[in-house]
Coordinates of C-alpha atoms and ligand atoms in Angstrom, one line a residue:
M1365 CA -57.5 8.7 31.5
R1366 CA -60.5 5.9 31.7
V1367 CA -59.7 2.6 33.0
S1368 CA -60.7 0.8 29.1
E1369 CA -58.1 3.9 27.8
R1370 CA -55.4 2.8 30.6
I1371 CA -56.4 -0.8 29.6
V1372 CA -55.6 0.4 25.8
S1373 CA -52.8 2.3 26.7
F1374 CA -51.0 -0.6 28.7
A1375 CA -51.5 -3.2 25.9
A1376 CA -50.5 -0.8 22.9
G1377 CA -47.0 -0.3 25.3
G1378 CA -46.8 -4.1 25.4
I1379 CA -47.2 -4.3 22.1
V1380 CA -44.7 -1.6 21.3
A1381 CA -42.0 -3.2 23.9
L1382 CA -42.4 -6.6 22.0
A1383 CA -42.1 -5.0 18.9
A1384 CA -38.9 -3.6 20.3
I1385 CA -37.4 -6.8 21.2
W1386 CA -38.5 -8.6 18.0
A1387 CA -37.2 -5.9 16.5
S1388 CA -34.2 -6.0 18.3
S1389 CA -33.3 -9.5 17.7
C1390 CA -34.0 -9.6 14.3
A1391 CA -31.4 -6.6 13.7
K1392 CA -29.1 -9.1 16.0
K1393 CA -29.7 -12.1 13.4
A1394 CA -29.4 -9.9 10.9
E1395 CA -26.1 -8.6 12.2
T1396 CA -25.0 -12.4 12.7
G1397 CA -26.9 -14.3 9.7
R1398 CA -25.0 -13.3 6.9
M1399 CA -21.4 -15.2 6.0
S1400 CA -19.8 -12.4 3.9
I1401 CA -16.5 -11.2 2.4
V1402 CA -15.8 -7.6 1.9
E1403 CA -12.5 -6.7 0.4
E1404 CA -10.8 -3.3 0.3
V1405 CA -7.9 -1.0 -0.3
Y1406 CA -5.4 -1.3 3.1
G1407 CA -2.5 0.6 1.8
K1408 CA 0.5 0.6 -0.3
T1409 CA 3.9 -0.1 0.6
A1410 CA 7.4 2.0 0.1
E1411 CA 7.3 0.3 -3.3
G1412 CA 4.2 1.4 -4.4
E1413 CA 2.2 -2.2 -4.1
E1414 CA -1.3 -2.0 -3.3
I1415 CA -2.6 -3.9 -0.2
T1416 CA -5.7 -5.5 0.2
L1417 CA -7.6 -5.8 3.5
F1418 CA -10.1 -8.5 3.2
T1419 CA -12.7 -9.1 6.2
L1420 CA -14.1 -12.3 6.6
T1421 CA -17.2 -12.9 8.7
N1422 CA -19.3 -16.0 9.5
E1423 CA -23.1 -16.7 10.5
S1424 CA -22.5 -16.3 14.1
G1425 CA -20.5 -13.1 13.7
I1426 CA -16.8 -13.8 13.9
Q1427 CA -14.6 -11.8 11.8
A1428 CA -11.4 -12.5 10.8
K1429 CA -9.6 -9.6 9.1
L1430 CA -6.8 -10.9 6.5
I1431 CA -4.1 -8.6 4.1
N1432 CA -2.2 -9.9 1.4
F1433 CA 1.2 -8.5 2.7
G1434 CA 3.3 -11.3 4.6
A1435 CA -0.2 -12.9 4.3
I1436 CA -1.1 -12.0 7.8
L1437 CA -4.2 -12.3 10.2
T1438 CA -4.9 -8.5 11.1
E1439 CA -7.9 -9.3 13.4
L1440 CA -10.2 -12.2 14.6
H1441 CA -13.3 -11.0 16.8
V1442 CA -14.8 -13.8 19.0
P1443 CA -17.5 -13.7 21.5
D1444 CA -17.1 -14.5 24.6
R1445 CA -19.6 -16.3 26.9
S1446 CA -22.7 -13.5 27.3
E1447 CA -21.7 -13.1 23.0
K1448 CA -19.7 -9.9 23.9
L1449 CA -16.6 -9.8 20.3
E1450 CA -13.6 -8.7 21.2
D1451 CA -10.6 -8.6 19.0
V1452 CA -8.1 -11.9 20.8
V1453 CA -5.0 -11.3 18.6
L1454 CA -2.3 -8.4 18.7
G1455 CA -1.3 -6.2 16.0
F1456 CA -1.8 -2.9 14.8
D1457 CA -3.7 -0.6 13.1
S1458 CA -2.7 0.5 10.0
L1459 CA -0.5 -1.3 7.2
D1460 CA 3.0 1.2 8.2
G1461 CA 2.6 -1.3 11.9
W1462 CA 3.0 -4.4 9.9
L1463 CA 5.3 -3.2 7.3
A1464 CA 7.7 -3.0 10.6
N1465 CA 6.4 -5.9 12.8
P1466 CA 9.0 -6.8 14.6
A1467 CA 7.9 -9.8 16.7
Y1468 CA 6.6 -11.3 13.4
F1469 CA 2.7 -10.6 14.7
N1470 CA 0.2 -13.5 12.9
C1471 CA 1.8 -13.5 10.0
T1472 CA 2.9 -16.5 7.8
T1473 CA 6.2 -17.5 9.0
G1474 CA 8.8 -19.3 6.2
R1475 CA 10.3 -21.0 3.9
C1476 CA 11.5 -22.2 7.1
A1477 CA 9.7 -21.3 10.2
N1478 CA 11.8 -21.4 13.6
R1479 CA 15.7 -21.5 13.8
I1480 CA 18.1 -23.0 11.9
A1481 CA 21.6 -23.5 13.7
G1482 CA 24.0 -21.1 12.3
G1483 CA 22.0 -20.6 9.3
R1484 CA 23.4 -23.4 7.5
F1485 CA 22.5 -26.9 6.3
T1486 CA 23.8 -29.0 3.8
L1487 CA 21.4 -30.9 1.3
N1488 CA 22.9 -33.4 -1.4
G1489 CA 26.0 -32.6 -0.7
K1490 CA 25.7 -28.8 -0.8
E1491 CA 26.1 -26.4 1.7
Y1492 CA 23.5 -23.5 2.0
E1493 CA 24.2 -20.8 3.9
L1494 CA 21.2 -18.4 5.0
A1495 CA 20.9 -15.2 7.0
T1496 CA 21.4 -15.4 10.7
N1497 CA 19.3 -12.8 11.6
D1498 CA 18.4 -14.1 15.3
G1499 CA 22.0 -13.9 17.4
P1500 CA 24.1 -17.0 15.6
N1501 CA 20.8 -18.6 13.7
H1502 CA 18.7 -18.1 10.9
L1503 CA 15.0 -17.2 12.2
H1504 CA 11.3 -17.4 10.5
G1505 CA 12.9 -17.4 7.1
G1506 CA 15.6 -15.0 7.2
V1507 CA 15.4 -11.1 6.6
V1508 CA 12.9 -11.3 4.1
G1509 CA 10.6 -13.9 5.0
L1510 CA 7.4 -14.9 3.7
N1511 CA 6.0 -12.6 6.3
K1512 CA 7.4 -9.4 4.8
R1513 CA 6.3 -10.3 1.2
V1514 CA 3.0 -9.4 -1.0
W1515 CA 1.2 -12.5 -1.9
K1516 CA -1.5 -12.5 -4.8
A1517 CA -4.9 -12.8 -3.4
E1518 CA -8.3 -13.9 -4.1
K1519 CA -11.5 -14.2 -2.5
V1520 CA -13.3 -18.3 -1.9
Q1521 CA -16.8 -19.2 -0.8
D1522 CA -18.4 -22.5 -0.3
A1523 CA -21.9 -22.7 1.1
D1524 CA -20.6 -23.0 4.6
S1525 CA -17.6 -21.0 4.4
V1526 CA -15.5 -17.8 3.3
G1527 CA -12.0 -17.4 2.6
V1528 CA -8.9 -16.1 1.2
K1529 CA -6.7 -17.9 -1.1
L1530 CA -2.8 -16.5 -1.2
D1531 CA 0.0 -17.4 -3.6
Y1532 CA 3.3 -16.5 -3.3
L1533 CA 6.7 -18.2 -5.7
S1534 CA 9.3 -17.4 -3.7
P1535 CA 12.3 -17.7 -6.4
D1536 CA 15.5 -20.0 -6.2
G1537 CA 18.0 -18.8 -3.9
E1538 CA 15.8 -16.2 -2.0
E1539 CA 17.1 -15.5 1.5
G1540 CA 19.7 -18.4 0.5
Y1541 CA 17.1 -21.2 -0.1
P1542 CA 17.5 -23.3 -3.1
G1543 CA 14.1 -24.1 -5.8
N1544 CA 11.3 -21.9 -6.9
L1545 CA 9.1 -22.7 -4.0
Q1546 CA 5.6 -22.1 -5.0
I1547 CA 3.4 -21.2 -1.9
T1548 CA -0.2 -21.6 -1.6
V1549 CA -2.0 -20.3 1.7
I1550 CA -5.9 -20.7 2.0
Y1551 CA -7.7 -18.8 5.0
T1552 CA -11.7 -19.7 5.8
L1553 CA -13.5 -19.6 8.1
S1554 CA -16.6 -21.7 8.7
N1555 CA -19.8 -21.0 10.2
K1556 CA -18.8 -24.1 12.5
D1557 CA -16.7 -21.1 14.1
E1558 CA -13.4 -22.5 12.7
L1559 CA -10.8 -20.3 11.1
K1560 CA -8.6 -23.4 9.2
I1561 CA -5.3 -22.9 7.3
D1562 CA -4.4 -24.9 4.8
Y1563 CA -0.8 -24.8 3.1
T1564 CA 0.6 -26.1 0.0
A1565 CA 4.0 -26.0 -1.7
K1566 CA 5.5 -27.2 -4.7
T1567 CA 9.2 -26.9 -5.8
D1568 CA 11.7 -27.7 -8.6
Q1569 CA 14.8 -28.7 -6.3
A1570 CA 14.9 -30.3 -2.9
T1571 CA 14.7 -27.7 -0.4
P1572 CA 13.7 -27.6 3.3
V1573 CA 10.1 -26.0 4.1
N1574 CA 8.2 -25.5 7.1
L1575 CA 5.5 -23.5 7.5
T1576 CA 3.3 -21.8 10.2
N1577 CA 1.1 -18.9 11.4
H1578 CA 2.6 -16.9 14.1
T1579 CA -0.6 -15.6 15.6
Y1580 CA -0.5 -14.3 19.1
F1581 CA -3.3 -14.5 21.0
N1582 CA -4.7 -13.2 23.9
L1583 CA -8.3 -15.0 24.2
G1584 CA -9.6 -12.1 26.7
G1585 CA -8.9 -9.2 24.3
Q1586 CA -5.4 -7.6 22.7
A1587 CA -5.7 -4.9 24.9
S1588 CA -6.7 -7.3 27.9
G1589 CA -3.3 -7.7 29.7
T1590 CA -1.3 -11.1 30.1
I1591 CA -2.3 -14.6 29.5
L1592 CA -0.8 -16.0 32.3
D1593 CA -4.3 -17.0 34.0
H1594 CA -5.2 -18.9 30.7
E1595 CA -5.4 -22.3 31.2
L1596 CA -3.6 -24.4 28.6
M1597 CA -3.6 -28.0 27.5
I1598 CA -0.9 -29.4 24.9
A1599 CA -1.5 -33.4 23.5
A1600 CA 2.3 -34.1 23.8
D1601 CA 4.0 -36.2 26.1
H1602 CA 7.0 -35.1 24.9
F1603 CA 9.3 -31.9 24.1
T1604 CA 12.1 -30.9 22.5
P1605 CA 15.5 -29.1 24.6
V1606 CA 17.1 -26.1 23.4
D1607 CA 20.8 -25.3 23.7
E1608 CA 20.9 -20.7 25.1
T1609 CA 20.5 -19.6 21.5
L1610 CA 17.1 -22.1 21.4
I1611 CA 18.2 -24.6 19.6
P1612 CA 17.2 -28.2 20.4
T1613 CA 19.8 -30.0 21.6
G1614 CA 18.8 -33.2 19.8
E1615 CA 16.9 -34.7 22.5
I1616 CA 13.4 -35.7 23.1
Q1617 CA 12.5 -35.5 26.4
A1618 CA 9.6 -36.3 28.7
V1619 CA 7.3 -33.9 29.8
A1620 CA 6.5 -35.1 33.0
G1621 CA 7.2 -34.0 36.0
T1622 CA 9.2 -31.0 34.6
D1623 CA 7.3 -27.5 34.5
M1624 CA 6.9 -28.3 30.7
D1625 CA 3.8 -30.8 31.2
F1626 CA 0.4 -29.5 29.9
T1627 CA -0.9 -32.5 29.3
K1628 CA -3.8 -31.3 32.0
P1629 CA -5.3 -28.0 31.7
T1630 CA -2.9 -26.1 33.6
A1631 CA -2.2 -21.6 33.9
I1632 CA 0.4 -20.7 31.7
G1633 CA 1.4 -18.6 33.9
A1634 CA 1.6 -21.7 37.2
R1635 CA 5.3 -22.5 36.5
I1636 CA 6.9 -20.1 33.8
G1637 CA 9.4 -18.4 36.1
K1638 CA 11.0 -21.5 35.8
V1639 CA 11.4 -22.3 32.6
G1640 CA 14.0 -20.9 30.0
G1641 CA 16.8 -18.9 30.0
E1642 CA 16.3 -15.0 30.0
P1643 CA 13.7 -13.7 29.7
K1644 CA 11.5 -16.5 31.4
G1645 CA 9.0 -18.4 29.5
Y1646 CA 8.1 -20.8 27.0
D1647 CA 9.4 -20.7 24.1
H1648 CA 9.8 -24.8 23.3
N1649 CA 8.4 -27.2 20.5
Y1650 CA 6.3 -29.9 22.0
V1651 CA 6.4 -33.6 20.4
L1652 CA 2.5 -33.7 19.5
R1653 CA 1.5 -37.3 20.3
S1654 CA -0.4 -37.5 16.6
R1655 CA 2.6 -37.3 14.0
D1656 CA 1.2 -39.8 11.1
G1657 CA -0.1 -36.7 9.1
S1658 CA -3.6 -36.6 10.0
L1659 CA -5.4 -33.9 11.4
A1660 CA -5.5 -34.3 15.6
L1661 CA -6.4 -31.9 18.5
A1662 CA -2.9 -30.4 19.4
A1663 CA -3.9 -27.7 22.1
R1664 CA -6.7 -26.2 23.9
V1665 CA -7.1 -23.1 25.8
R1666 CA -9.8 -21.2 28.0
D1667 CA -9.8 -17.9 29.1
P1668 CA -11.5 -18.3 32.6
K1669 CA -12.4 -14.8 32.5
S1670 CA -14.4 -14.2 29.5
G1671 CA -15.2 -18.5 29.0
R1672 CA -13.3 -17.9 25.3
V1673 CA -12.0 -21.3 24.5
L1674 CA -9.4 -22.0 21.6
E1675 CA -9.1 -25.4 20.2
I1676 CA -6.2 -26.0 17.6
S1677 CA -5.9 -28.9 15.3
T1678 CA -3.6 -29.5 12.9
T1679 CA -1.4 -32.3 10.7
Q1680 CA 2.1 -31.1 11.9
P1681 CA 4.4 -33.3 14.1
G1682 CA 5.7 -30.2 16.4
V1683 CA 3.8 -27.2 17.8
Q1684 CA 6.1 -24.3 19.2
L1685 CA 4.7 -22.7 23.0
Y1686 CA 5.7 -19.1 22.8
T1687 CA 4.2 -17.3 26.0
G1688 CA 5.6 -13.8 24.1
N1689 CA 8.6 -13.4 26.4
F1690 CA 10.5 -10.5 24.5
L1691 CA 7.5 -8.3 24.6
D1692 CA 8.3 -5.6 26.9
G1693 CA 6.2 -2.8 26.2
S1694 CA 8.2 -1.2 23.4
I1695 CA 5.9 -2.1 21.0
R1696 CA 2.6 -0.1 20.7
G1697 CA 0.2 -2.1 19.1
K1698 CA -3.8 -1.3 18.0
G1699 CA -5.6 1.6 20.1
G1700 CA -2.2 2.7 21.3
V1701 CA -1.8 -0.7 23.5
E1702 CA 1.8 -1.4 24.8
Y1703 CA 1.8 -5.3 24.8
P1704 CA 3.9 -6.3 28.0
K1705 CA 5.7 -9.2 28.4
H1706 CA 3.5 -12.5 28.2
A1707 CA 0.7 -10.4 26.4
A1708 CA 0.0 -12.9 23.9
F1709 CA 0.8 -16.9 23.6
C1710 CA 1.8 -18.3 20.1
L1711 CA 1.2 -22.2 19.6
E1712 CA 2.9 -22.4 16.1
T1713 CA 2.2 -25.7 14.6
Q1714 CA 5.1 -26.9 12.5
H1715 CA 7.8 -29.6 11.9
Y1716 CA 10.4 -29.4 15.0
P1717 CA 13.1 -26.4 15.1
D1718 CA 16.7 -27.1 13.6
A1719 CA 15.0 -30.5 11.7
V1720 CA 17.3 -29.7 8.4
N1721 CA 20.5 -30.2 10.9
Q1722 CA 18.6 -33.0 12.6
P1723 CA 18.6 -36.3 11.4
D1724 CA 16.5 -37.7 13.8
F1725 CA 13.5 -35.3 13.4
P1726 CA 11.0 -35.7 11.0
S1727 CA 12.3 -34.3 7.9
V1728 CA 11.5 -31.3 5.9
I1729 CA 12.4 -31.8 2.7
L1730 CA 10.5 -30.8 -0.1
R1731 CA 11.5 -32.4 -3.7
P1732 CA 10.7 -31.8 -7.1
G1733 CA 7.2 -33.8 -8.2
E1734 CA 6.2 -33.5 -3.9
T1735 CA 3.4 -31.9 -2.5
Y1736 CA 3.9 -29.9 0.6
R1737 CA 0.6 -30.0 2.5
Q1738 CA -0.3 -29.0 6.5
T1739 CA -3.6 -28.0 7.9
T1740 CA -4.3 -26.3 10.7
V1741 CA -7.7 -25.5 12.1
H1742 CA -8.8 -23.1 15.0
R1743 CA -12.0 -23.7 17.0
F1744 CA -13.4 -21.2 18.7
Y1745 CA -16.6 -21.9 21.5
A1746 CA -17.1 -19.9 25.0
Q1747 CA -18.4 -21.9 27.9
Ligands
BGC1209 C1 10.2 -17.7 18.5 C2 10.6 -16.5 19.4 C3 10.8 -15.3 19.3 C4 9.1 -15.2 18.1 C5 9.4 -13.7 17.6 C6 9.0 -17.7 17.6 O1 8.5 -18.3 16.9 O2 10.1 -19.0 19.0 O3 12.0 -16.7 20.0 O4 10.9 -14.0 19.7 O5 9.2 -16.1 17.6 O6 10.2 -14.2 16.5

């Protein structure tokens, strides 16, 4: 090859290489540049009801998948510090897994999330009896809670976000609760990399309502082992101590000087072996500093390995920290992974457990004419 030919061939090679780089950056942009909502059939319940899967994608490529069974977040793909996407929530690969879902992975929980002592409460002079589906207590709305219901679902979209609106009418007496309760849950994924959940509810009789989302997060990826090295900060100076059945004693105790203190970022595993009964671990409600109903930062979690950070803000006065203490490898999840103890953390924004029986806790009673509202925002970034 002559020198002039070599120059031409070198220049051509350079142009090809540049074109390849340009094409690949365009491809990446094309992949990550557009918001979308895709709706597809996911499966059928045993009763033959069709379940829909909604895939929400934002401009930075974050993807959230939701189904109208249990208003469940089935997948959440979030970038790490090198922009690698990973599914950061536990769960199952198909509807069958979600139909059983014994540990309440990622569902909408209610009518009353968390525990009610003895499954009993008195309202307007009448005693109500609910299912006792957790030892002596009522848990997460009963035997067939909101997590096991088929919701009506429709896509919602605006200039900067994509979402799904889910509606369910819980009839008077369902799971022992009084009043017809009309519930709406809206998930929106925005281009600010926030997954927001807005809840509203209305009733025709006084009734307790405490809705939350029960997502099991592992910021290293759902198959990455435990969350013991994740650093957690909770904006709470107090928590509600519990008895051996995890019912609050009624006391509001300072976290300072205890193993419950997450006011400064601390590894979840640093003191976990000293906390709780058997199995050990956090399963406690924190009393958030902000309790006026405004949207305020509740917690921040950082996975040091991947750099992923989750910041949770809420309008709720409390957050239940649950560190997957009851997981023991017996649940086989996505890709056949057997989730070990502490495979995930849940930060369930809500009113305090057993509030319906605790006169000093903020009230959970919703009355006709009122609208129940709760908003929780999950913001993601990497550092
Ligand atoms: C509770 C745990 C329970 C878990 C799964 C959490 O909200 O606090 O005690 O095991 O949900 O049901």
